[in-house]
PDB file of C-alpha atoms in Angstrom:
ATOM      1  CA  MET M   1     -12.466  -8.573  16.762  1.00 92.00           C
ATOM      2  CA  LYS M   2     -14.605  -7.362  19.630  1.00 94.00           C
ATOM      3  CA  LYS M   3     -11.481  -5.842  21.172  1.00 96.00           C
ATOM      4  CA  LEU M   4     -10.600  -4.144  17.884  1.00 97.00           C
ATOM      5  CA  ALA M   5     -14.105  -2.696  17.697  1.00 97.00           C
ATOM      6  CA  GLU M   6     -13.746  -1.380  21.250  1.00 97.00           C
ATOM      7  CA  LEU M   7     -10.431   0.273  20.395  1.00 97.00           C
ATOM      8  CA  LEU M   8     -11.990   1.892  17.320  1.00 97.00           C
ATOM      9  CA  GLN M   9     -14.926   3.196  19.327  1.00 96.00           C
ATOM     10  CA  GLN M  10     -12.657   4.638  22.005  1.00 96.00           C
ATOM     11  CA  ALA M  11     -10.196   6.309  19.621  1.00 97.00           C
ATOM     12  CA  GLU M  12     -10.494   9.884  18.409  1.00 98.00           C
ATOM     13  CA  HIS M  13      -8.058   9.587  15.500  1.00 98.00           C
ATOM     14  CA  PRO M  14      -7.605   5.994  14.272  1.00 98.00           C
ATOM     15  CA  VAL M  15      -5.143   5.608  11.402  1.00 98.00           C
ATOM     16  CA  VAL M  16      -4.699   2.520   9.219  1.00 98.00           C
ATOM     17  CA  MET M  17      -1.521   1.495   7.390  1.00 98.00           C
ATOM     18  CA  THR M  18      -1.770  -1.202   4.730  1.00 97.00           C
ATOM     19  CA  GLY M  19       0.751  -3.414   2.983  1.00 94.00           C
ATOM     20  CA  ALA M  20       0.661  -6.039   0.241  1.00 89.00           C
ATOM     21  CA  GLY M  21      -1.360  -8.436   2.402  1.00 92.00           C
ATOM     22  CA  MET M  22      -4.282  -6.021   2.118  1.00 94.00           C
ATOM     23  CA  SER M  23      -4.568  -6.748  -1.604  1.00 92.00           C
ATOM     24  CA  THR M  24      -3.810 -10.472  -1.778  1.00 90.00           C
ATOM     25  CA  GLU M  25      -7.501 -11.182  -1.140  1.00 90.00           C
ATOM     26  CA  SER M  26      -8.220  -9.315  -4.384  1.00 91.00           C
ATOM     27  CA  GLY M  27      -6.021 -11.826  -6.191  1.00 86.00           C
ATOM     28  CA  LEU M  28      -2.808  -9.822  -6.269  1.00 81.00           C
ATOM     29  CA  PRO M  29       0.423 -11.531  -5.220  1.00 65.00           C
ATOM     30  CA  ASP M  30       2.439 -10.080  -2.366  1.00 56.00           C
ATOM     31  CA  PHE M  31       6.148  -9.406  -2.738  1.00 52.00           C
ATOM     32  CA  ARG M  32       8.186 -11.573  -0.410  1.00 49.00           C
ATOM     33  CA  SER M  33       6.293 -14.832   0.071  1.00 47.00           C
ATOM     34  CA  ASN M  34       7.124 -18.038  -1.820  1.00 50.00           C
ATOM     35  CA  ASN M  35       4.636 -17.041  -4.512  1.00 50.00           C
ATOM     36  CA  GLY M  36       5.363 -13.331  -4.377  1.00 47.00           C
ATOM     37  CA  LEU M  37       6.443 -10.990  -7.138  1.00 52.00           C
ATOM     38  CA  TRP M  38      10.035 -10.991  -5.923  1.00 46.00           C
ATOM     39  CA  ASN M  39      10.353 -14.769  -5.599  1.00 49.00           C
ATOM     40  CA  ASN M  40      13.535 -15.761  -7.482  1.00 54.00           C
ATOM     41  CA  ARG M  41      13.921 -12.143  -8.595  1.00 56.00           C
ATOM     42  CA  ASP M  42      16.097  -9.326  -7.368  1.00 65.00           C
ATOM     43  CA  PRO M  43      13.789  -6.317  -6.943  1.00 59.00           C
ATOM     44  CA  ALA M  44      16.723  -3.942  -6.647  1.00 61.00           C
ATOM     45  CA  LYS M  45      17.690  -4.910 -10.184  1.00 69.00           C
ATOM     46  CA  LEU M  46      14.279  -5.323 -11.804  1.00 74.00           C
ATOM     47  CA  ALA M  47      12.335  -2.383 -10.328  1.00 82.00           C
ATOM     48  CA  SER M  48      15.130   0.130 -10.494  1.00 88.00           C
ATOM     49  CA  ILE M  49      16.216   3.224 -12.376  1.00 88.00           C
ATOM     50  CA  GLU M  50      19.219   1.283 -13.679  1.00 89.00           C
ATOM     51  CA  THR M  51      17.058  -1.432 -15.255  1.00 89.00           C
ATOM     52  CA  MET M  52      14.761   1.179 -16.774  1.00 91.00           C
ATOM     53  CA  GLN M  53      17.702   2.937 -18.364  1.00 89.00           C
ATOM     54  CA  GLU M  54      19.867  -0.060 -19.260  1.00 90.00           C
ATOM     55  CA  ASN M  55      17.392  -2.906 -19.876  1.00 90.00           C
ATOM     56  CA  TRP M  56      14.213  -1.189 -21.001  1.00 91.00           C
ATOM     57  CA  GLU M  57      12.636  -4.281 -22.562  1.00 91.00           C
ATOM     58  CA  GLU M  58      12.772  -6.270 -19.308  1.00 88.00           C
ATOM     59  CA  PHE M  59      11.562  -3.265 -17.306  1.00 91.00           C
ATOM     60  CA  PHE M  60       8.665  -2.555 -19.655  1.00 92.00           C
ATOM     61  CA  SER M  61       7.675  -6.232 -19.883  1.00 88.00           C
ATOM     62  CA  PHE M  62       7.439  -6.522 -16.092  1.00 87.00           C
ATOM     63  CA  TYR M  63       5.317  -3.408 -15.604  1.00 90.00           C
ATOM     64  CA  HIS M  64       3.207  -4.060 -18.691  1.00 91.00           C
ATOM     65  CA  SER M  65       2.242  -7.414 -17.138  1.00 86.00           C
ATOM     66  CA  ARG M  66       1.550  -5.791 -13.741  1.00 86.00           C
ATOM     67  CA  ILE M  67      -0.691  -3.113 -15.247  1.00 91.00           C
ATOM     68  CA  LYS M  68      -2.494  -5.709 -17.364  1.00 90.00           C
ATOM     69  CA  ALA M  69      -3.072  -7.905 -14.305  1.00 85.00           C
ATOM     70  CA  LEU M  70      -4.496  -4.967 -12.354  1.00 87.00           C
ATOM     71  CA  ALA M  71      -7.028  -4.106 -15.052  1.00 84.00           C
ATOM     72  CA  ASP M  72      -9.475  -6.770 -13.836  1.00 86.00           C
ATOM     73  CA  VAL M  73      -8.751  -6.547 -10.106  1.00 91.00           C
ATOM     74  CA  LEU M  74     -11.457  -5.209  -7.808  1.00 94.00           C
ATOM     75  CA  PRO M  75     -11.349  -4.039  -4.189  1.00 96.00           C
ATOM     76  CA  ASN M  76     -12.072  -6.805  -1.710  1.00 96.00           C
ATOM     77  CA  SER M  77     -14.371  -6.742   1.312  1.00 96.00           C
ATOM     78  CA  GLY M  78     -11.593  -5.322   3.478  1.00 97.00           C
ATOM     79  CA  HIS M  79     -11.110  -2.344   1.150  1.00 98.00           C
ATOM     80  CA  GLU M  80     -14.857  -1.749   1.087  1.00 98.00           C
ATOM     81  CA  ILE M  81     -15.156  -1.766   4.879  1.00 98.00           C
ATOM     82  CA  LEU M  82     -12.264   0.683   5.252  1.00 98.00           C
ATOM     83  CA  ALA M  83     -13.976   3.005   2.763  1.00 98.00           C
ATOM     84  CA  GLU M  84     -17.207   2.706   4.736  1.00 98.00           C
ATOM     85  CA  TRP M  85     -15.367   3.389   7.982  1.00 98.00           C
ATOM     86  CA  GLU M  86     -13.777   6.525   6.548  1.00 98.00           C
ATOM     87  CA  LYS M  87     -17.157   7.871   5.477  1.00 98.00           C
ATOM     88  CA  GLN M  88     -18.536   7.135   8.951  1.00 96.00           C
ATOM     89  CA  GLY M  89     -15.524   8.666  10.688  1.00 96.00           C
ATOM     90  CA  VAL M  90     -14.562   5.335  12.261  1.00 97.00           C
ATOM     91  CA  VAL M  91     -11.075   5.748  10.750  1.00 98.00           C
ATOM     92  CA  LYS M  92      -9.536   9.031   9.736  1.00 98.00           C
ATOM     93  CA  SER M  93      -7.019   8.072   7.061  1.00 98.00           C
ATOM     94  CA  ILE M  94      -5.125   5.369   5.201  1.00 98.00           C
ATOM     95  CA  ILE M  95      -1.360   5.185   4.803  1.00 98.00           C
ATOM     96  CA  THR M  96      -0.515   2.563   2.203  1.00 97.00           C
ATOM     97  CA  GLN M  97       2.575   0.884   0.858  1.00 95.00           C
ATOM     98  CA  ASN M  98       0.493  -0.425  -2.043  1.00 95.00           C
ATOM     99  CA  VAL M  99       0.520   1.088  -5.511  1.00 94.00           C
ATOM    100  CA  ASP M 100      -2.621  -0.638  -6.829  1.00 93.00           C
ATOM    101  CA  GLY M 101      -5.121   2.165  -6.140  1.00 94.00           C
ATOM    102  CA  LEU M 102      -7.663  -0.252  -4.644  1.00 96.00           C
ATOM    103  CA  HIS M 103      -8.334   1.945  -1.616  1.00 97.00           C
ATOM    104  CA  GLN M 104      -9.430   4.798  -3.876  1.00 96.00           C
ATOM    105  CA  ALA M 105     -11.396   2.415  -6.082  1.00 95.00           C
ATOM    106  CA  ALA M 106     -13.312   1.301  -2.983  1.00 97.00           C
ATOM    107  CA  GLY M 107     -14.068   4.905  -2.042  1.00 97.00           C
ATOM    108  CA  ASN M 108     -11.353   6.021   0.365  1.00 98.00           C
ATOM    109  CA  GLU M 109     -10.314   9.635  -0.140  1.00 97.00           C
ATOM    110  CA  LYS M 110      -7.782  10.330   2.615  1.00 98.00           C
ATOM    111  CA  VAL M 111      -5.001   8.066   1.332  1.00 98.00           C
ATOM    112  CA  GLY M 112      -1.259   8.615   1.464  1.00 97.00           C
ATOM    113  CA  GLU M 113       0.512   6.450  -1.131  1.00 97.00           C
ATOM    114  CA  LEU M 114       4.060   6.019   0.150  1.00 96.00           C
ATOM    115  CA  HIS M 115       5.252   4.211  -2.966  1.00 94.00           C
ATOM    116  CA  GLY M 116       3.222   6.066  -5.596  1.00 95.00           C
ATOM    117  CA  SER M 117       0.517   4.662  -7.843  1.00 94.00           C
ATOM    118  CA  ILE M 118       0.641   2.298 -10.784  1.00 93.00           C
ATOM    119  CA  ALA M 119      -2.691   3.742 -11.986  1.00 91.00           C
ATOM    120  CA  THR M 120      -0.714   6.400 -13.820  1.00 93.00           C
ATOM    121  CA  VAL M 121       2.539   6.641 -15.726  1.00 96.00           C
ATOM    122  CA  ARG M 122       4.708   9.704 -15.992  1.00 95.00           C
ATOM    123  CA  CYS M 123       7.461  10.933 -18.257  1.00 96.00           C
ATOM    124  CA  HIS M 124      10.827  10.344 -16.656  1.00 94.00           C
ATOM    125  CA  SER M 125      12.098  13.535 -18.294  1.00 95.00           C
ATOM    126  CA  CYS M 126       9.364  16.171 -18.033  1.00 96.00           C
ATOM    127  CA  GLY M 127       6.985  14.620 -15.496  1.00 94.00           C
ATOM    128  CA  GLU M 128       3.897  14.617 -17.739  1.00 95.00           C
ATOM    129  CA  LYS M 129       1.305  12.185 -16.315  1.00 94.00           C
ATOM    130  CA  MET M 130      -1.275  10.002 -18.040  1.00 94.00           C
ATOM    131  CA  LYS M 131      -3.291   6.868 -17.387  1.00 94.00           C
ATOM    132  CA  SER M 132      -1.272   3.664 -17.203  1.00 94.00           C
ATOM    133  CA  SER M 133      -3.511   2.103 -19.863  1.00 92.00           C
ATOM    134  CA  VAL M 134      -1.178   3.659 -22.442  1.00 94.00           C
ATOM    135  CA  TYR M 135       1.272   0.891 -21.499  1.00 93.00           C
ATOM    136  CA  LEU M 136      -1.276  -1.666 -22.659  1.00 92.00           C
ATOM    137  CA  GLU M 137      -1.288   0.122 -26.011  1.00 94.00           C
ATOM    138  CA  ASN M 138       2.522  -0.226 -26.062  1.00 92.00           C
ATOM    139  CA  LYS M 139       2.947   3.529 -25.904  1.00 93.00           C
ATOM    140  CA  THR M 140       6.161   4.292 -24.070  1.00 93.00           C
ATOM    141  CA  ILE M 141       7.241   7.688 -25.432  1.00 95.00           C
ATOM    142  CA  CYS M 142       6.047  10.959 -23.956  1.00 95.00           C
ATOM    143  CA  PRO M 143       4.055  12.949 -26.536  1.00 93.00           C
ATOM    144  CA  GLU M 144       5.270  16.204 -24.966  1.00 93.00           C
ATOM    145  CA  CYS M 145       9.040  15.769 -24.940  1.00 96.00           C
ATOM    146  CA  GLY M 146       9.898  12.319 -26.295  1.00 94.00           C
ATOM    147  CA  GLY M 147      11.089  10.989 -22.933  1.00 94.00           C
ATOM    148  CA  LEU M 148      10.395   7.516 -21.557  1.00 93.00           C
ATOM    149  CA  LEU M 149       7.056   6.851 -19.863  1.00 95.00           C
ATOM    150  CA  ARG M 150       7.502   4.950 -16.612  1.00 95.00           C
ATOM    151  CA  PRO M 151       5.055   3.880 -13.876  1.00 95.00           C
ATOM    152  CA  ASN M 152       4.321   6.671 -11.407  1.00 95.00           C
ATOM    153  CA  ILE M 153       5.738   4.640  -8.539  1.00 95.00           C
ATOM    154  CA  VAL M 154       8.864   4.738  -6.421  1.00 94.00           C
ATOM    155  CA  LEU M 155      11.618   2.630  -7.954  1.00 92.00           C
ATOM    156  CA  PHE M 156      14.627   1.313  -6.068  1.00 85.00           C
ATOM    157  CA  GLY M 157      17.128   4.124  -5.816  1.00 82.00           C
ATOM    158  CA  GLU M 158      14.462   6.855  -5.674  1.00 89.00           C
ATOM    159  CA  MET M 159      13.218   8.963  -2.799  1.00 91.00           C
ATOM    160  CA  LEU M 160       9.661   8.519  -1.556  1.00 92.00           C
ATOM    161  CA  PRO M 161       7.271  11.340  -2.505  1.00 93.00           C
ATOM    162  CA  GLU M 162       7.528  14.215  -0.050  1.00 95.00           C
ATOM    163  CA  ASP M 163       3.786  14.864   0.051  1.00 96.00           C
ATOM    164  CA  ALA M 164       3.027  11.229   0.974  1.00 96.00           C
ATOM    165  CA  ILE M 165       5.705  11.199   3.669  1.00 96.00           C
ATOM    166  CA  ALA M 166       4.382  14.464   5.127  1.00 97.00           C
ATOM    167  CA  PHE M 167       0.838  13.049   5.097  1.00 98.00           C
ATOM    168  CA  ALA M 168       1.970   9.894   6.900  1.00 97.00           C
ATOM    169  CA  GLN M 169       3.978  11.838   9.468  1.00 97.00           C
ATOM    170  CA  ASN M 170       1.078  14.181  10.229  1.00 98.00           C
ATOM    171  CA  GLU M 171      -1.443  11.368  10.546  1.00 98.00           C
ATOM    172  CA  THR M 172       0.904   9.315  12.715  1.00 98.00           C
ATOM    173  CA  ALA M 173       1.424  12.281  15.028  1.00 98.00           C
ATOM    174  CA  LYS M 174      -2.353  12.630  15.485  1.00 98.00           C
ATOM    175  CA  ALA M 175      -3.095   8.908  15.842  1.00 98.00           C
ATOM    176  CA  ASP M 176      -4.293   7.493  19.142  1.00 98.00           C
ATOM    177  CA  LEU M 177      -4.926   4.137  17.445  1.00 98.00           C
ATOM    178  CA  PHE M 178      -2.653   2.818  14.701  1.00 98.00           C
ATOM    179  CA  ILE M 179      -3.789  -0.300  12.815  1.00 98.00           C
ATOM    180  CA  VAL M 180      -1.386  -2.210  10.544  1.00 98.00           C
ATOM    181  CA  LEU M 181      -3.072  -4.434   7.952  1.00 97.00           C
ATOM    182  CA  GLY M 182      -1.053  -6.879   5.872  1.00 95.00           C
ATOM    183  CA  SER M 183       2.430  -5.441   6.205  1.00 93.00           C
ATOM    184  CA  SER M 184       5.571  -7.311   7.209  1.00 91.00           C
ATOM    185  CA  LEU M 185       6.944  -3.992   8.552  1.00 92.00           C
ATOM    186  CA  SER M 186      10.269  -4.908   6.983  1.00 88.00           C
ATOM    187  CA  VAL M 187      10.557  -1.886   4.680  1.00 85.00           C
ATOM    188  CA  THR M 188      11.615   1.555   5.861  1.00 85.00           C
ATOM    189  CA  PRO M 189      10.483   4.250   6.299  1.00 88.00           C
ATOM    190  CA  ALA M 190       6.989   2.679   6.393  1.00 89.00           C
ATOM    191  CA  SER M 191       7.974   0.571   9.387  1.00 91.00           C
ATOM    192  CA  PHE M 192       8.828   3.734  11.343  1.00 95.00           C
ATOM    193  CA  PHE M 193       5.241   5.014  11.445  1.00 97.00           C
ATOM    194  CA  PRO M 194       3.681   2.349  13.680  1.00 97.00           C
ATOM    195  CA  ALA M 195       6.733   2.517  15.934  1.00 96.00           C
ATOM    196  CA  ASP M 196       6.436   6.298  16.187  1.00 97.00           C
ATOM    197  CA  ALA M 197       2.707   6.089  16.882  1.00 97.00           C
ATOM    198  CA  ARG M 198       3.284   3.534  19.650  1.00 96.00           C
ATOM    199  CA  ASP M 199       6.049   5.641  21.184  1.00 96.00           C
ATOM    200  CA  GLN M 200       3.697   8.628  21.216  1.00 96.00           C
ATOM    201  CA  GLY M 201       1.094   6.695  23.200  1.00 97.00           C
ATOM    202  CA  ALA M 202      -1.172   5.286  20.491  1.00 98.00           C
ATOM    203  CA  ASN M 203      -2.593   1.785  20.784  1.00 98.00           C
ATOM    204  CA  LEU M 204      -1.049  -0.467  18.142  1.00 98.00           C
ATOM    205  CA  VAL M 205      -2.930  -3.231  16.330  1.00 98.00           C
ATOM    206  CA  ILE M 206      -1.165  -5.566  13.887  1.00 97.00           C
ATOM    207  CA  VAL M 207      -3.105  -7.825  11.520  1.00 97.00           C
ATOM    208  CA  ASN M 208      -0.733  -9.954   9.457  1.00 94.00           C
ATOM    209  CA  ARG M 209      -0.460 -13.671   8.707  1.00 88.00           C
ATOM    210  CA  ALA M 210       3.304 -13.730   9.284  1.00 89.00           C
ATOM    211  CA  GLU M 211       5.216 -12.438  12.281  1.00 91.00           C
ATOM    212  CA  THR M 212       6.580  -8.897  12.240  1.00 92.00           C
ATOM    213  CA  GLU M 213       9.382  -7.293  14.201  1.00 90.00           C
ATOM    214  CA  MET M 214       6.841  -5.176  16.088  1.00 93.00           C
ATOM    215  CA  ASP M 215       4.537  -7.970  17.266  1.00 94.00           C
ATOM    216  CA  GLN M 216       5.766  -7.743  20.866  1.00 94.00           C
ATOM    217  CA  LYS M 217       4.868  -4.044  20.992  1.00 95.00           C
ATOM    218  CA  ALA M 218       1.327  -4.565  19.695  1.00 96.00           C
ATOM    219  CA  ASP M 219      -1.608  -4.014  22.036  1.00 97.00           C
ATOM    220  CA  LEU M 220      -3.614  -6.391  19.838  1.00 97.00           C
ATOM    221  CA  LEU M 221      -2.212  -9.003  17.459  1.00 96.00           C
ATOM    222  CA  LEU M 222      -4.380 -10.910  14.958  1.00 95.00           C
ATOM    223  CA  GLN M 223      -2.757 -13.555  12.738  1.00 87.00           C
ATOM    224  CA  ASP M 224      -5.180 -16.413  12.182  1.00 73.00           C
ATOM    225  CA  GLN M 225      -7.672 -15.019   9.653  1.00 82.00           C
ATOM    226  CA  GLY M 226      -7.719 -12.995   6.462  1.00 91.00           C
ATOM    227  CA  ILE M 227      -8.035  -9.230   6.673  1.00 96.00           C
ATOM    228  CA  GLY M 228     -11.428  -9.181   4.970  1.00 95.00           C
ATOM    229  CA  SER M 229     -12.971 -11.604   7.447  1.00 95.00           C
ATOM    230  CA  ILE M 230     -11.408  -9.808  10.429  1.00 96.00           C
ATOM    231  CA  LEU M 231     -12.745  -6.422   9.337  1.00 97.00           C
ATOM    232  CA  THR M 232     -16.139  -7.902   8.467  1.00 96.00           C
ATOM    233  CA  GLU M 233     -16.442  -9.475  11.917  1.00 96.00           C
ATOM    234  CA  THR M 234     -15.202  -6.292  13.584  1.00 96.00           C
ATOM    235  CA  ASN M 235     -17.761  -4.255  11.680  1.00 96.00           C
ATOM    236  CA  LYS M 236     -20.562  -6.338  13.208  1.00 96.00           C
ATOM    237  CA  TYR M 237     -19.564  -5.072  16.647  1.00 95.00           C
ATOM    238  CA  LEU M 238     -19.696  -1.474  15.402  1.00 94.00           C
ATOM    239  CA  THR M 239     -23.250  -1.620  14.024  1.00 74.00           C
TER     240      THR M 239
END
């Protein structure tokens, strides 16, 4: 953690990328572990355009339960420290694979959401957006055009949002320190950003409980503790 603090102090443009492991300490399950959301499920079938169109009840039931579960979830200490670091200029931006909105809830403002946000739903036909709480009221029809309301996230078979990709590319290009928190780096194109940053000369830090394919390229690898405790300890060396 002392080394991480030193890297943060030396860097001019530190960028953080977060995955599901960032939010597990808030009580949210990850995706690919034994207790993850995709355990014994095929995500390509469940969280897909095809399921939304052909098996609406199963699709709605899954996302209704996800939105309901998120209603009582709060940012954890790791989220709060990242928000504090952004305000202090210790980190410049967050690139996240998460759709839970916990970075913004903690106070981060410079956030690129690669996979969208489950905090809102949108009409699949006209694009009208509204708060996802309408799902909890079992409202699924767009009041503007009568189309289906779906979570404002990237489903399997869809392209990632161009604005989020552009944000991530620009921040990666400027990064001289790239910190990965809680990502397996197994999903593209998110896994490209730390690789690109490293190739462009940035120091690479990976904090993840499981091994990743980029561990051997990391300048600093932390696996033994939770993200919240690592960031809390690191923060002590910065103050």
